[in-house]
Coordinates of C-alpha atoms in Angstrom, one line a residue:
M1 CA -182.3 -4.3 49.4
K2 CA -183.2 -1.4 51.6
Y3 CA -185.7 -3.1 53.9
Y4 CA -183.6 -5.7 55.7
Y5 CA -185.0 -4.7 59.1
F6 CA -188.6 -4.7 57.9
V7 CA -188.2 -8.2 56.4
A8 CA -186.4 -9.5 59.5
S9 CA -189.2 -8.2 61.7
L10 CA -192.0 -10.1 60.0
P11 CA -193.3 -13.2 61.8
S12 CA -192.3 -16.6 60.7
L13 CA -194.7 -18.8 58.6
H14 CA -195.4 -22.4 59.6
M15 CA -196.8 -25.1 57.5
G16 CA -200.3 -26.1 58.4
Q17 CA -200.9 -23.0 60.5
P18 CA -202.6 -19.7 59.5
P19 CA -200.2 -16.7 59.3
S20 CA -199.9 -14.8 62.5
M21 CA -200.3 -11.5 60.7
T22 CA -203.3 -10.5 58.6
V23 CA -202.9 -8.7 55.3
D24 CA -204.3 -5.6 56.9
D25 CA -201.7 -5.8 59.7
F26 CA -199.0 -6.3 57.0
M27 CA -200.1 -3.2 55.1
I28 CA -200.0 -1.2 58.4
Q29 CA -196.4 -2.3 58.8
C30 CA -195.7 -1.4 55.1
R31 CA -196.9 2.1 55.8
C32 CA -194.4 2.4 58.7
F33 CA -191.3 1.0 56.8
L34 CA -191.8 1.4 53.1
S35 CA -191.4 4.5 51.0
D36 CA -194.6 5.8 49.5
D37 CA -193.7 4.4 46.0
D38 CA -192.8 1.0 47.3
R39 CA -195.9 0.8 49.5
L40 CA -198.1 1.7 46.5
E41 CA -196.4 -1.1 44.5
M42 CA -197.0 -3.6 47.4
E43 CA -200.7 -2.6 47.6
A44 CA -201.0 -3.1 43.8
V45 CA -199.5 -6.6 44.1
L46 CA -201.6 -7.6 47.0
L47 CA -204.8 -6.4 45.3
E48 CA -203.7 -7.8 41.9
R49 CA -204.0 -4.4 40.3
Q50 CA -201.6 -5.0 37.4
E51 CA -202.4 -1.7 35.7
Q52 CA -201.1 0.2 38.7
M53 CA -197.8 -1.8 38.9
R54 CA -194.6 -0.1 37.7
A55 CA -192.2 -3.1 38.2
S56 CA -192.3 -5.8 35.5
F57 CA -191.3 -8.3 38.2
A58 CA -194.5 -7.4 40.2
R59 CA -196.7 -7.8 37.1
Q60 CA -195.1 -11.2 36.3
W61 CA -195.5 -12.4 39.9
V62 CA -199.2 -11.5 40.0
N63 CA -199.8 -13.0 36.6
K64 CA -198.1 -16.2 37.5
N65 CA -200.0 -16.4 40.8
I66 CA -203.3 -15.9 39.0
E67 CA -202.3 -18.6 36.5
L68 CA -201.5 -21.0 39.4
G69 CA -204.8 -20.2 41.0
N70 CA -206.6 -20.9 37.8
A71 CA -204.8 -24.3 37.4
L72 CA -205.7 -25.2 40.9
A73 CA -209.3 -24.1 40.4
R74 CA -209.6 -26.3 37.2
A75 CA -208.2 -29.3 39.0
R76 CA -210.6 -28.9 42.0
A77 CA -213.5 -28.2 39.7
A78 CA -212.8 -31.4 37.8
R79 CA -212.5 -33.4 41.0
W80 CA -215.8 -32.0 42.4
A81 CA -217.6 -31.8 39.0
V82 CA -218.4 -28.1 39.3
D83 CA -218.2 -25.3 36.8
V84 CA -214.8 -23.6 37.0
H85 CA -215.8 -20.4 35.2
P86 CA -216.8 -18.4 38.3
Y87 CA -213.3 -19.1 39.8
V88 CA -211.0 -18.4 36.9
K89 CA -209.4 -15.0 36.4
E90 CA -207.9 -13.6 33.2
H91 CA -204.1 -13.7 32.8
K92 CA -201.5 -13.5 30.1
G93 CA -199.8 -16.5 28.6
F94 CA -200.0 -20.2 29.4
D95 CA -197.4 -22.3 31.2
V96 CA -197.7 -26.0 30.2
Y97 CA -195.3 -27.0 32.9
L98 CA -197.4 -25.3 35.6
E99 CA -200.6 -27.0 34.4
A100 CA -198.8 -30.4 34.3
L101 CA -197.4 -29.9 37.8
V102 CA -200.9 -29.2 39.2
E103 CA -202.3 -32.2 37.4
D104 CA -199.6 -34.3 38.9
V105 CA -200.3 -33.0 42.4
F106 CA -204.0 -33.7 42.0
G107 CA -203.5 -37.0 40.0

């Protein structure tokens, strides 16, 4: 990993508290420390622009994050009896374990 200092300089996250750095502030830091290629990859991940991602890990990460968000949206929509369709994004594949996990959390 070539960005040890950058990662070590990021603020800590604390449960139940909002992050002390905004996404915009994070991207400013990325411009200072990351190479142009790595910065563009990070922006594609944060903006969920899978078509611009070069790394398969990045595409898989974003896809799984979208799938988790969809599972959470379905669980919340069921709980509040609202239409889930405006909140669901397209993603590839289907992870039964992830769906069951979200159901267990909301069950």
